[in-house]
PDB file of C-alpha atoms in Angstrom:
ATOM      1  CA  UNK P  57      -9.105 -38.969   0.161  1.00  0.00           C
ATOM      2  CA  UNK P  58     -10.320 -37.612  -2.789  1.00  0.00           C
ATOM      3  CA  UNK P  59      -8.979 -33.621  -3.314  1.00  0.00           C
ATOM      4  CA  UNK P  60     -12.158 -32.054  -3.524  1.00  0.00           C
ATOM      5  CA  UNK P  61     -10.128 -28.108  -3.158  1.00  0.00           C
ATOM      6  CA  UNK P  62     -11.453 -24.794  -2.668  1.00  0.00           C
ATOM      7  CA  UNK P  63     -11.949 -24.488  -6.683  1.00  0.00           C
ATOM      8  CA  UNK P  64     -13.810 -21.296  -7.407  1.00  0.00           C
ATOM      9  CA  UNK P  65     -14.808 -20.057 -10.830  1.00  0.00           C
ATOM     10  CA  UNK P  66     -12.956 -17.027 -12.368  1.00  0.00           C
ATOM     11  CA  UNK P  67     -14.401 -13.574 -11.008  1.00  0.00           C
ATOM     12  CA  UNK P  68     -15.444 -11.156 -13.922  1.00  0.00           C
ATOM     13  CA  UNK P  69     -11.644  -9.302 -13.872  1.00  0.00           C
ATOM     14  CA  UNK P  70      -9.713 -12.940 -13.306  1.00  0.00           C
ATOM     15  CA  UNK P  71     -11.434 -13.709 -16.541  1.00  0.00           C
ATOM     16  CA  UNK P  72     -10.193 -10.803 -18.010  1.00  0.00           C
ATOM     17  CA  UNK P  73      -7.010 -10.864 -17.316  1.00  0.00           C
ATOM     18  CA  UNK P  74      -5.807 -14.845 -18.169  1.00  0.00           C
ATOM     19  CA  UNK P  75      -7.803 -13.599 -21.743  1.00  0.00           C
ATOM     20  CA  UNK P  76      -6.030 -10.855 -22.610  1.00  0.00           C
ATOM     21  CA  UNK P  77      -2.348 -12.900 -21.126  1.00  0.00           C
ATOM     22  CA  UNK P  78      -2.918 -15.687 -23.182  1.00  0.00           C
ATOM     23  CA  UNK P  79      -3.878 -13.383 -26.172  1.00  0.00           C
ATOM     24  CA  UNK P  80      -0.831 -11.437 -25.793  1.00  0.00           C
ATOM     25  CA  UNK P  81       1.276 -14.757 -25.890  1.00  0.00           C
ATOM     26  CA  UNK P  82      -0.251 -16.085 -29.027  1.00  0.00           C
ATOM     27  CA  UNK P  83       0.169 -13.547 -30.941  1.00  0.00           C
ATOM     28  CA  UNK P  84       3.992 -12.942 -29.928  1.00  0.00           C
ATOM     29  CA  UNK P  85       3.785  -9.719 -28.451  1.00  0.00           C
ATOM     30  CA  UNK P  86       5.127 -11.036 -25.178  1.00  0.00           C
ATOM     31  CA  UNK P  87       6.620 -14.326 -23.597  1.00  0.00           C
ATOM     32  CA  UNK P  88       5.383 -16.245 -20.824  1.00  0.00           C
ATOM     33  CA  UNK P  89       8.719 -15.749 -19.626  1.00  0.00           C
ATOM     34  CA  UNK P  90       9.151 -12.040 -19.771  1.00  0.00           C
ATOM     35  CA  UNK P  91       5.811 -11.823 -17.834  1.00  0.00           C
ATOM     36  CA  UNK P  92       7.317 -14.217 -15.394  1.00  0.00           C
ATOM     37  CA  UNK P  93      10.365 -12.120 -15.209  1.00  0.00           C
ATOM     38  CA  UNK P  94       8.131  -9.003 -15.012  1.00  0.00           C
ATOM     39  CA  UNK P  95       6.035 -10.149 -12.099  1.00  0.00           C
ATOM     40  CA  UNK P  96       8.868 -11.071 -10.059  1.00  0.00           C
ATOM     41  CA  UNK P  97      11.124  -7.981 -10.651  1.00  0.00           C
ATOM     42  CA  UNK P  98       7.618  -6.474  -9.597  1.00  0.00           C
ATOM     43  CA  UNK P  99       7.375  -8.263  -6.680  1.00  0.00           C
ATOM     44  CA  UNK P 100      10.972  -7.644  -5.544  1.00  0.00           C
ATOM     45  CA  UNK P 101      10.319  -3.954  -5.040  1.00  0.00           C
ATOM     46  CA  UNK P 102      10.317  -3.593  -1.243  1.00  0.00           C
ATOM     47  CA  UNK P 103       9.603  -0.674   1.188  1.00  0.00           C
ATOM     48  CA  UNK P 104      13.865  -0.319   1.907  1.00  0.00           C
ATOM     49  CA  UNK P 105      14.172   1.209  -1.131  1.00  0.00           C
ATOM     50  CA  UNK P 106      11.645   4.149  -0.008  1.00  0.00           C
ATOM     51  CA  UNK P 107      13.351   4.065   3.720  1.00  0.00           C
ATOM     52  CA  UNK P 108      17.304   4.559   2.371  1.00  0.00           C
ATOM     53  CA  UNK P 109      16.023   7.541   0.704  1.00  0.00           C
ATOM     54  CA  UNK P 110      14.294   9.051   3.607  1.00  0.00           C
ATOM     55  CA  UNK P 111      17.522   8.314   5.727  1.00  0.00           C
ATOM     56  CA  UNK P 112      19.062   9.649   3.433  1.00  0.00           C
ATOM     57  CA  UNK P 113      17.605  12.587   3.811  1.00  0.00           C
ATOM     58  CA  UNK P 114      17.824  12.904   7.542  1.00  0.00           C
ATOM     59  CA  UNK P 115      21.374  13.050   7.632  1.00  0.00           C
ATOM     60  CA  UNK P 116      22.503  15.165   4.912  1.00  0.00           C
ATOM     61  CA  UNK P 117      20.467  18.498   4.685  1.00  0.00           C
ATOM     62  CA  UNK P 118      21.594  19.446   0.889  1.00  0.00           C
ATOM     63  CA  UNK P 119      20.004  15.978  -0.538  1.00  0.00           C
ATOM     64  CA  UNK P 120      17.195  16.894   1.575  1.00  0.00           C
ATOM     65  CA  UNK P 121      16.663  20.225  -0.555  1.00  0.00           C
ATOM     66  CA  UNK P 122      17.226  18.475  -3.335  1.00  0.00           C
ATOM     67  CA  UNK P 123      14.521  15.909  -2.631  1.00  0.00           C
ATOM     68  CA  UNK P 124      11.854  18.071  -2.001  1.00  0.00           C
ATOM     69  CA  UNK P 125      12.868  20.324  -5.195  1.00  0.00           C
ATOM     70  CA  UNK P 126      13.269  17.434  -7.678  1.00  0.00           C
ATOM     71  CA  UNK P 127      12.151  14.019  -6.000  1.00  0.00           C
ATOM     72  CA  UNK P 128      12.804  12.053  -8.850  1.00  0.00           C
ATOM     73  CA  UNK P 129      16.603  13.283 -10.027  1.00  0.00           C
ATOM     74  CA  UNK P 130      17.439  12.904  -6.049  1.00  0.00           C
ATOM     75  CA  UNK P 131      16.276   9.297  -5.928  1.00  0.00           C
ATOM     76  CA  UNK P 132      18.462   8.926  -9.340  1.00  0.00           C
ATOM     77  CA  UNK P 133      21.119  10.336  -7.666  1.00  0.00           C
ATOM     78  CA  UNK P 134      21.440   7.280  -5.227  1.00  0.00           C
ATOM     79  CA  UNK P 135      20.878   5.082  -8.154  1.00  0.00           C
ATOM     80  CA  UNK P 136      18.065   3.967  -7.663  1.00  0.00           C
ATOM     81  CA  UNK P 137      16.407   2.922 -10.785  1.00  0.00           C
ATOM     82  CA  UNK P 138      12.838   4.759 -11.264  1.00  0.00           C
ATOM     83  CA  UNK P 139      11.595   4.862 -14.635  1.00  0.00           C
ATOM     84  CA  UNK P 140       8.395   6.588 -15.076  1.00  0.00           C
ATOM     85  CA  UNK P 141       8.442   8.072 -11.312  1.00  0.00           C
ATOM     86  CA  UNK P 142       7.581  11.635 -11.277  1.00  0.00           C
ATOM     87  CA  UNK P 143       8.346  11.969  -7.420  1.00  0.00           C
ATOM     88  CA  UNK P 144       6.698  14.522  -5.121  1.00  0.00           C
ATOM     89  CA  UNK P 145       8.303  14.216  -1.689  1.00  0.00           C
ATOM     90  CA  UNK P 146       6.024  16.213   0.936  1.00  0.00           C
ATOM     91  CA  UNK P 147       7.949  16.793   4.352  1.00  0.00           C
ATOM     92  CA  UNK P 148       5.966  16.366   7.617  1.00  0.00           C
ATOM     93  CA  UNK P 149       7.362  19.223   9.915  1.00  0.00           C
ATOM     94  CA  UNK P 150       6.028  19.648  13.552  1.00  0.00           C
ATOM     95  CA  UNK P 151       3.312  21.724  12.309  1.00  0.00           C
ATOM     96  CA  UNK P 152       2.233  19.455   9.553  1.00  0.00           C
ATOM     97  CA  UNK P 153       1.524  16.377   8.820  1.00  0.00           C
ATOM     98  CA  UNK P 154       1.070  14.792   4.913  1.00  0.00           C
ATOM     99  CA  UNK P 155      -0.967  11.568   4.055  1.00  0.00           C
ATOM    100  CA  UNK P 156      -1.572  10.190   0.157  1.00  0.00           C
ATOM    101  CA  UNK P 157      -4.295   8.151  -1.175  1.00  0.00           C
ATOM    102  CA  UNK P 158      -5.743   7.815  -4.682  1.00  0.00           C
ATOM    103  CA  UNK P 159      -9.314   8.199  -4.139  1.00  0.00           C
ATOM    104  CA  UNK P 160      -9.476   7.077  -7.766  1.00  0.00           C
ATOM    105  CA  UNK P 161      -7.937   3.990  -7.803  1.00  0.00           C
ATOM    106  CA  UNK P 162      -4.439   2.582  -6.383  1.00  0.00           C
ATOM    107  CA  UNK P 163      -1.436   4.956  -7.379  1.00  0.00           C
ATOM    108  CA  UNK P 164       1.570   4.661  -5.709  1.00  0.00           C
ATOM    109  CA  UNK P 165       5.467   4.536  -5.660  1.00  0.00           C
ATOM    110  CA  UNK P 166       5.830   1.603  -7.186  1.00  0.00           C
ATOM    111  CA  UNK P 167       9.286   1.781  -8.002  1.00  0.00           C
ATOM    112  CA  UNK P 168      10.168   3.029  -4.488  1.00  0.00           C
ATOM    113  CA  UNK P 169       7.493   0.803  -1.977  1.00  0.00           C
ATOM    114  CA  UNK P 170       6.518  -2.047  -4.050  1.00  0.00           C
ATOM    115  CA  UNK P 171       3.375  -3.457  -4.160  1.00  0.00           C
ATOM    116  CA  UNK P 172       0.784  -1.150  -2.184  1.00  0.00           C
ATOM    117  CA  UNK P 173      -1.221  -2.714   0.890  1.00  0.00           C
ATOM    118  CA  UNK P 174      -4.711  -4.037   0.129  1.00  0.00           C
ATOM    119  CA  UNK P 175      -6.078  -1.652   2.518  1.00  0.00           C
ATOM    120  CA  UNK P 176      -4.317   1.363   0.858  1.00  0.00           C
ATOM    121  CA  UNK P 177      -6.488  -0.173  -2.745  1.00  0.00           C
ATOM    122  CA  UNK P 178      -9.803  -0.653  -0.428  1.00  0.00           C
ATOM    123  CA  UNK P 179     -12.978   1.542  -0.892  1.00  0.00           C
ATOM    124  CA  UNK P 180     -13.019   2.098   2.543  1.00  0.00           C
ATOM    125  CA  UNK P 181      -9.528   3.949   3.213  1.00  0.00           C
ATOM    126  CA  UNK P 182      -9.780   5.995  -0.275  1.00  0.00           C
ATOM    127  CA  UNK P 183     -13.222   7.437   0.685  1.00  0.00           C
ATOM    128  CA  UNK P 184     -12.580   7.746   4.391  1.00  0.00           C
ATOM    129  CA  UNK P 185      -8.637   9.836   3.989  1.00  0.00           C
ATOM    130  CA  UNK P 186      -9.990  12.728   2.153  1.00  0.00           C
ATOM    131  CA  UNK P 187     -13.195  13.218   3.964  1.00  0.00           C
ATOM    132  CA  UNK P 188     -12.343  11.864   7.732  1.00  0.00           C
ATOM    133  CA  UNK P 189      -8.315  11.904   7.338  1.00  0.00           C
ATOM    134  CA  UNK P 190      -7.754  12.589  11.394  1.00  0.00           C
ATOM    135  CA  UNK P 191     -10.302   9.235  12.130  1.00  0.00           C
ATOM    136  CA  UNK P 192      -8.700   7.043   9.906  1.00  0.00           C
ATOM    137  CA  UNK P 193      -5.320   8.029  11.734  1.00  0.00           C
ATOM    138  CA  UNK P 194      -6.816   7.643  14.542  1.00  0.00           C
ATOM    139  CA  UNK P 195      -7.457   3.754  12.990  1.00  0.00           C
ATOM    140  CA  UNK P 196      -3.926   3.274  12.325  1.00  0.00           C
ATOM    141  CA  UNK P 197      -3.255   4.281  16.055  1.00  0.00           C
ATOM    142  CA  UNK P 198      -1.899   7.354  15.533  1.00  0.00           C
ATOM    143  CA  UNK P 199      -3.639  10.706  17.231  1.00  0.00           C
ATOM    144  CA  UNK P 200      -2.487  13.877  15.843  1.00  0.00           C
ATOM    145  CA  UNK P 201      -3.069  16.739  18.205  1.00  0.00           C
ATOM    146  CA  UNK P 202      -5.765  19.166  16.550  1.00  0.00           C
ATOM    147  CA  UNK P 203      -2.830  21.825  16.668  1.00  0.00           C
ATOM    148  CA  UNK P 204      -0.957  19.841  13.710  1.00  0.00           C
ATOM    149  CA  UNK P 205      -2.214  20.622  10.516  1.00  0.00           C
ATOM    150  CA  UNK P 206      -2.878  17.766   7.837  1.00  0.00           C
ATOM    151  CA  UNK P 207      -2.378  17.623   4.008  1.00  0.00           C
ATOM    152  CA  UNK P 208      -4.080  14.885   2.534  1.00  0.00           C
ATOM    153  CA  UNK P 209      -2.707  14.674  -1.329  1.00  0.00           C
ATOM    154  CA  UNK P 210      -4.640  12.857  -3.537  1.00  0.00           C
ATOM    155  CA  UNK P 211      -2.893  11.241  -6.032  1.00  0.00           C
ATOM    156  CA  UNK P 212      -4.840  11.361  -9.161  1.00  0.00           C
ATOM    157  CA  UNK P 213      -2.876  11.894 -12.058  1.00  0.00           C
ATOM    158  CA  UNK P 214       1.081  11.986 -13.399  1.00  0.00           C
ATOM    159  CA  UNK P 215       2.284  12.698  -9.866  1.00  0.00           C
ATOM    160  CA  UNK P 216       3.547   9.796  -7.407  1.00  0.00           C
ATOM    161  CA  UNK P 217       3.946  10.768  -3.758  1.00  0.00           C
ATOM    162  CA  UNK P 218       5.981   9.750  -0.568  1.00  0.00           C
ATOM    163  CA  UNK P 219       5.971  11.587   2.536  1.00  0.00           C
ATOM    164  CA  UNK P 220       9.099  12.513   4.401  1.00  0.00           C
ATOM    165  CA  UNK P 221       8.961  11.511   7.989  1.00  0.00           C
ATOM    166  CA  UNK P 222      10.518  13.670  10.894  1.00  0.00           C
ATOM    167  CA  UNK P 223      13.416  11.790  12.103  1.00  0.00           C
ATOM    168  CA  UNK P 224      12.688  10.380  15.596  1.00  0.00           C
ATOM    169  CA  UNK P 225      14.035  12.188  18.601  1.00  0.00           C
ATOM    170  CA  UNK P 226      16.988   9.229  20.519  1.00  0.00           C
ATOM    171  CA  UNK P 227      18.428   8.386  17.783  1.00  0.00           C
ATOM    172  CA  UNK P 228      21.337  11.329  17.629  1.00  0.00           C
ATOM    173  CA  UNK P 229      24.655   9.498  15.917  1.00  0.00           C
ATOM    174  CA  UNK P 230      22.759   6.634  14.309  1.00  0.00           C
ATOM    175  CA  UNK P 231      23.888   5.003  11.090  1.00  0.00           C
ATOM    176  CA  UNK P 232      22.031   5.748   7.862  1.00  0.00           C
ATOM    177  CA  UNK P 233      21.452   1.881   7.888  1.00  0.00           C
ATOM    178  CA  UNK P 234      20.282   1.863  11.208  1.00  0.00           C
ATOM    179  CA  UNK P 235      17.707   5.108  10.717  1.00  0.00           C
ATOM    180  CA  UNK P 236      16.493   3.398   7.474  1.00  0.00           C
ATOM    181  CA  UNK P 237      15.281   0.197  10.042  1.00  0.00           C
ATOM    182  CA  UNK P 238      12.957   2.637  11.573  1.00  0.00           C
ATOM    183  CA  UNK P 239      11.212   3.820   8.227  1.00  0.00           C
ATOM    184  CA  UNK P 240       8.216   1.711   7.257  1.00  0.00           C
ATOM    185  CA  UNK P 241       6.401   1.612   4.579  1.00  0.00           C
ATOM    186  CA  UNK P 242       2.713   3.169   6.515  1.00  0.00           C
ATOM    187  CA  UNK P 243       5.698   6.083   7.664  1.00  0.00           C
ATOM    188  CA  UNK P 244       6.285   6.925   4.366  1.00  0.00           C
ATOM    189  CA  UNK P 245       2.307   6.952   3.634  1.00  0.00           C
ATOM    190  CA  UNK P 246       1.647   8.990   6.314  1.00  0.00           C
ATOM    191  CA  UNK P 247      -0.207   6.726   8.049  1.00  0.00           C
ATOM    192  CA  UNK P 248       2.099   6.144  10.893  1.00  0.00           C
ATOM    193  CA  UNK P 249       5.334   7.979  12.382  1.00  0.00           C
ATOM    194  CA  UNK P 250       8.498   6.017  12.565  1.00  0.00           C
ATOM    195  CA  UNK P 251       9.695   4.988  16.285  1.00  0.00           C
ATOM    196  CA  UNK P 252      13.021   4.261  17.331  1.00  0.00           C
ATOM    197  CA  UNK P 253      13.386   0.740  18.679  1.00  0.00           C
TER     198      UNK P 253
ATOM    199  CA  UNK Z 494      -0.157  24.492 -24.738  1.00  0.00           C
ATOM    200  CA  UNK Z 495       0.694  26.972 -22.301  1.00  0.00           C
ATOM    201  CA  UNK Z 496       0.421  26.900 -18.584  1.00  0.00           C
ATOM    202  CA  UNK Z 497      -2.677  29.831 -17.966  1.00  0.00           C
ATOM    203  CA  UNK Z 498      -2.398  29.437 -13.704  1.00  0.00           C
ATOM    204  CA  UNK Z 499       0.565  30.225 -11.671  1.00  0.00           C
ATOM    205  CA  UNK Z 500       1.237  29.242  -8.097  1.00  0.00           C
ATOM    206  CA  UNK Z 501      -0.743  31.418  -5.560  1.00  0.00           C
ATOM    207  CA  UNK Z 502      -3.578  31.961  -8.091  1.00  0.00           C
ATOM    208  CA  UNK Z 503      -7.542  30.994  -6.815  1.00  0.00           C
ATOM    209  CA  UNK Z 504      -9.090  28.540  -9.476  1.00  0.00           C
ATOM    210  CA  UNK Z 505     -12.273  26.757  -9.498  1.00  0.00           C
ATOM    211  CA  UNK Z 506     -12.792  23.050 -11.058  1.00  0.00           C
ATOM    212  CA  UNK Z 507     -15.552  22.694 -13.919  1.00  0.00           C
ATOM    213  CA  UNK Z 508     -18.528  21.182 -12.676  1.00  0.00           C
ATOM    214  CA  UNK Z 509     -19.338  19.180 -15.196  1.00  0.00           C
ATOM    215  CA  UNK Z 510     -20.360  15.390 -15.417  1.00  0.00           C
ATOM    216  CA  UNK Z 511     -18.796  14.059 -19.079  1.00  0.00           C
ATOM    217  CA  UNK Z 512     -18.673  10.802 -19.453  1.00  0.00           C
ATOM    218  CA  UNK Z 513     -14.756   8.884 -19.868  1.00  0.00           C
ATOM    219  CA  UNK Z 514     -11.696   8.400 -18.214  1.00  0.00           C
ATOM    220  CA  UNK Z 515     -11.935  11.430 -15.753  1.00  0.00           C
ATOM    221  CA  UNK Z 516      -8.647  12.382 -13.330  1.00  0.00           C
ATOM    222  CA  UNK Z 517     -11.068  14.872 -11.629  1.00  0.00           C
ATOM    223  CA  UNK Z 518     -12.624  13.422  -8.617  1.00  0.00           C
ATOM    224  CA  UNK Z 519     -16.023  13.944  -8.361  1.00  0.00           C
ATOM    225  CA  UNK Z 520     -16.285  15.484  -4.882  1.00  0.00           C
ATOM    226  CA  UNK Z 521     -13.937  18.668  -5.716  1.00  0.00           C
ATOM    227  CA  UNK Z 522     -15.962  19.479  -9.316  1.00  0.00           C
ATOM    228  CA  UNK Z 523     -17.300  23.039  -8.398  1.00  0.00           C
ATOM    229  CA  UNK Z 524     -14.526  23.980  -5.595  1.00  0.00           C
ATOM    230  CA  UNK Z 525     -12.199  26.825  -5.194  1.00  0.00           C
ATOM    231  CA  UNK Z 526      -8.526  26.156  -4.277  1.00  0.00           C
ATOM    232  CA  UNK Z 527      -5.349  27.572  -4.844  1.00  0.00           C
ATOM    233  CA  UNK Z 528      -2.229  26.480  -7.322  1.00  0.00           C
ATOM    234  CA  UNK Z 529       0.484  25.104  -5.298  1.00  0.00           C
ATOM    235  CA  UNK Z 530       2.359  24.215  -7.906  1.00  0.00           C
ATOM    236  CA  UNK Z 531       2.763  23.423 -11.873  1.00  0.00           C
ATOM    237  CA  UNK Z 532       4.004  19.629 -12.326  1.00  0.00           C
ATOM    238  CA  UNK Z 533       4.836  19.909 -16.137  1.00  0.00           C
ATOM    239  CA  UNK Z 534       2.538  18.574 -19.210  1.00  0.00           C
ATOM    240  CA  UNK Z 535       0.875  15.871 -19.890  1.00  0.00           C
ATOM    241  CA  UNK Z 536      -0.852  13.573 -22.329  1.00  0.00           C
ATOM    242  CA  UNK Z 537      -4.376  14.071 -21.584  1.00  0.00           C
ATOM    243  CA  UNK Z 538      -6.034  11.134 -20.055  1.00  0.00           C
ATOM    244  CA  UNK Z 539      -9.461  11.391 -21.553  1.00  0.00           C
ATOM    245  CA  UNK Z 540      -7.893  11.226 -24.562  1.00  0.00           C
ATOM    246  CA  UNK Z 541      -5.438   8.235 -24.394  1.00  0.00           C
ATOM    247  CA  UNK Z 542      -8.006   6.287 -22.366  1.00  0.00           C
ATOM    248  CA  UNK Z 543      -9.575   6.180 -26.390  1.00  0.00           C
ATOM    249  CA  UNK Z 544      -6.107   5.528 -27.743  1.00  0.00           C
ATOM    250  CA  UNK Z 545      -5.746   8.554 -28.843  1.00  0.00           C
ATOM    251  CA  UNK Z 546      -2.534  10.401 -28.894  1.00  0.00           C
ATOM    252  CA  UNK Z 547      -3.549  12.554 -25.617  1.00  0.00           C
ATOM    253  CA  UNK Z 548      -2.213  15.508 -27.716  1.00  0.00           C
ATOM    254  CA  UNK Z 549      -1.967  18.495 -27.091  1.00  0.00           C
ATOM    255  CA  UNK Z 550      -0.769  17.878 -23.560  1.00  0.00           C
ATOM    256  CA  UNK Z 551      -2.165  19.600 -20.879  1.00  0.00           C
ATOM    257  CA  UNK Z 552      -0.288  21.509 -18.239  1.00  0.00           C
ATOM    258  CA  UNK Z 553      -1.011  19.679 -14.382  1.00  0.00           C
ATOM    259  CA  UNK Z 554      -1.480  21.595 -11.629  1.00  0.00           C
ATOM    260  CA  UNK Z 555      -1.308  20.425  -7.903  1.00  0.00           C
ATOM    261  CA  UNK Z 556      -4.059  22.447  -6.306  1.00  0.00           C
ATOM    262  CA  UNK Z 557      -4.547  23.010  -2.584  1.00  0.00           C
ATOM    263  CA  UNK Z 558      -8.730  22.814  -0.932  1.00  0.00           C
ATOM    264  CA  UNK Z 559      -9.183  23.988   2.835  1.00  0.00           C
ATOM    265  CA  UNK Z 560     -10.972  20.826   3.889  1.00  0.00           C
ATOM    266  CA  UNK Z 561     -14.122  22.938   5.446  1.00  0.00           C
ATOM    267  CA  UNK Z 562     -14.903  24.857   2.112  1.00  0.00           C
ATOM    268  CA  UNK Z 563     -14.564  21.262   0.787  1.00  0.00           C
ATOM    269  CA  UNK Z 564     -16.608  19.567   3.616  1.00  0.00           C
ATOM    270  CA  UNK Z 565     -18.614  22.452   5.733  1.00  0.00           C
ATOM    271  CA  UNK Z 566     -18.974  19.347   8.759  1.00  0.00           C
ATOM    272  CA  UNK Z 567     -15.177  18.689   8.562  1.00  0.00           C
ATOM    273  CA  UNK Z 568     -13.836  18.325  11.886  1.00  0.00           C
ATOM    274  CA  UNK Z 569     -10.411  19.101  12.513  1.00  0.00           C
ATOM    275  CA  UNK Z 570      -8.321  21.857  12.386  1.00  0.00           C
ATOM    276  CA  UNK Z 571      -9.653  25.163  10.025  1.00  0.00           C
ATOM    277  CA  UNK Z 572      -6.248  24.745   8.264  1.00  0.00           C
ATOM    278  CA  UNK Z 573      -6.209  21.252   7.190  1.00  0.00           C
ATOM    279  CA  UNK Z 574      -5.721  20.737   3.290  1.00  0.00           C
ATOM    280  CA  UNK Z 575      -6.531  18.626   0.271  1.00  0.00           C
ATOM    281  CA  UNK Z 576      -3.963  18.383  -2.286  1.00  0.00           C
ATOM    282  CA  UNK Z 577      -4.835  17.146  -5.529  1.00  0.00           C
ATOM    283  CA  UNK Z 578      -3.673  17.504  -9.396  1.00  0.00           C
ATOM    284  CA  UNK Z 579      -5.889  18.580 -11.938  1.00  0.00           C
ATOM    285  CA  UNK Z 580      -5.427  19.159 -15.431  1.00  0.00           C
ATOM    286  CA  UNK Z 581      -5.744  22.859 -16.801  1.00  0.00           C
ATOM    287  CA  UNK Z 582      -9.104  22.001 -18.829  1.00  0.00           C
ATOM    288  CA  UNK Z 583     -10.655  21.436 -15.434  1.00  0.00           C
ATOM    289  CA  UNK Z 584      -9.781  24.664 -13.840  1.00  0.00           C
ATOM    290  CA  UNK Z 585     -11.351  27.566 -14.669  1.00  0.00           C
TER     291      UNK Z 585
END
């Protein structure tokens, strides 16, 4: 059989983007290989990075301090490797509960949570978590009594954001390895609470 | 250029419509808030969006909105925030 594919024509910003690649590597200014190398580096960010520095955080009450004074030179401190990151750590307490979005376009930890979700990048969630944050929650399956406060921080600018989940009641004596299992990356959002399993 | 706002003081963002690479969202131009904090200075973004140096940088606030003054049919509770950074040339 003959492969007749899916083939669709570039979209507008596909276009774009194989132009300005190709452009880069004729003139020299970068390799195919370094953008290959880039990419995958990139793409080998994961979500543990942002959870061993929230249960981190759990269990030792001075780094804590120090994370929500100076985000970035904490996460440095457990050499982890953030260029660029100016880090704003935002604690949920049982009064309070934090959520980030970039009603602008996609900003996020990067360096600590890898790529973000589509649906963190979609039209619908950045319009929706400033204006209706408790109904999007509510989306995610997660009802916050109307006694909790919320802080929704839009990230528009220099600032990159990760919220500091409370640590989950049951799991007294647990092993920083074994809290960090527990931390995913919609916990550290703010879209979701972290529960022991 | 030196930081004019300090945390705990009441600002307002410009409302004004210029045309570029804006940081301000549209839907807090013309709100009140309060500085929670001063994040440093910055290249200005208007500016290096026309490669431009983005000089003189501009100090960055993170400002805090009550959600009601920002929406008045917000449901939830009264003390429910919006936290969001804005440059100093936007505050006023």
């Amino acid at each position: 059989m003959k492969d007749s594919g899916n083939y669709q024509p570039y979209s507008y910003f596909q276009l774009m983007e194989v132009s300005l690649r190709e452009l880069l590597v004729e003139k020299g200014i970068v390799t195919e290989a370094q953008l290959a190398a880039t990419v995958e580096e990139v793409r080998n960010i994961t979500p543990e990075r942002g959870a061993r520095v929230v249960a981190k955080a759990w269990v030792d009450a001075a780094f804590k301090a120090r994370l929500l004074q100076d985000g970035t030179s904490a996460c440095e401190e457990l050499g982890l490797d953030i260029p660029a990151l100016r880090l704003v750590v935002v604690e949920n307490t049982p009064g309070v509960h934090n959520m980030i979005v970039c009603t602008l376009c996609s900003c996020y930890p990067r360096m600590l949570l890898g790529m973000p979700p589509e649906w963190y990048k979609s039209r619908n969630y950045r319009s929706r978590a400033v204006r209706e944050p408790r109904a999007v929650l509510s989306d995610f399956g997660l009802q916050l009594n109307m006694d909790t406060k919320i802080r929704v921080h839009d990230s528009t600018a220099d600032m990159r954001y990760l919220v500091l989940p409370m640590r989950p009641a049951g799991t007294d004596g647990w092993s920083e390895e074994r809290l960090a299992s527990v931390v995913t990356r919609d916990c550290m959002i703010g879209v979701a609470i972290p529960s022991p399993h | 250029m030196d930081a004019r706002f300090k945390p705990g003081d009441v600002v307002r963002v410009r409302k004004a419509y210029p045309l570029g690479h804006i940081r301000t969202p549209f839907y807090i131009r013309g709100h009140r808030g309060v500085v929670e904090r001063l994040c440093g200075s910055f290249g200005n973004p208007e500016e290096l969006a026309q490669q431009r140096s983005g000089e003189p940088e501009q100090p960055l606030y993170r400002v805090r909105f009550r959600q009601k003054e920002v929406w008045p049919d917000y449901k939830g509770n009264d003390e429910d925030v919006l936290e969001i950074e804005i440059f100093q040339h936007w505050l006023e």
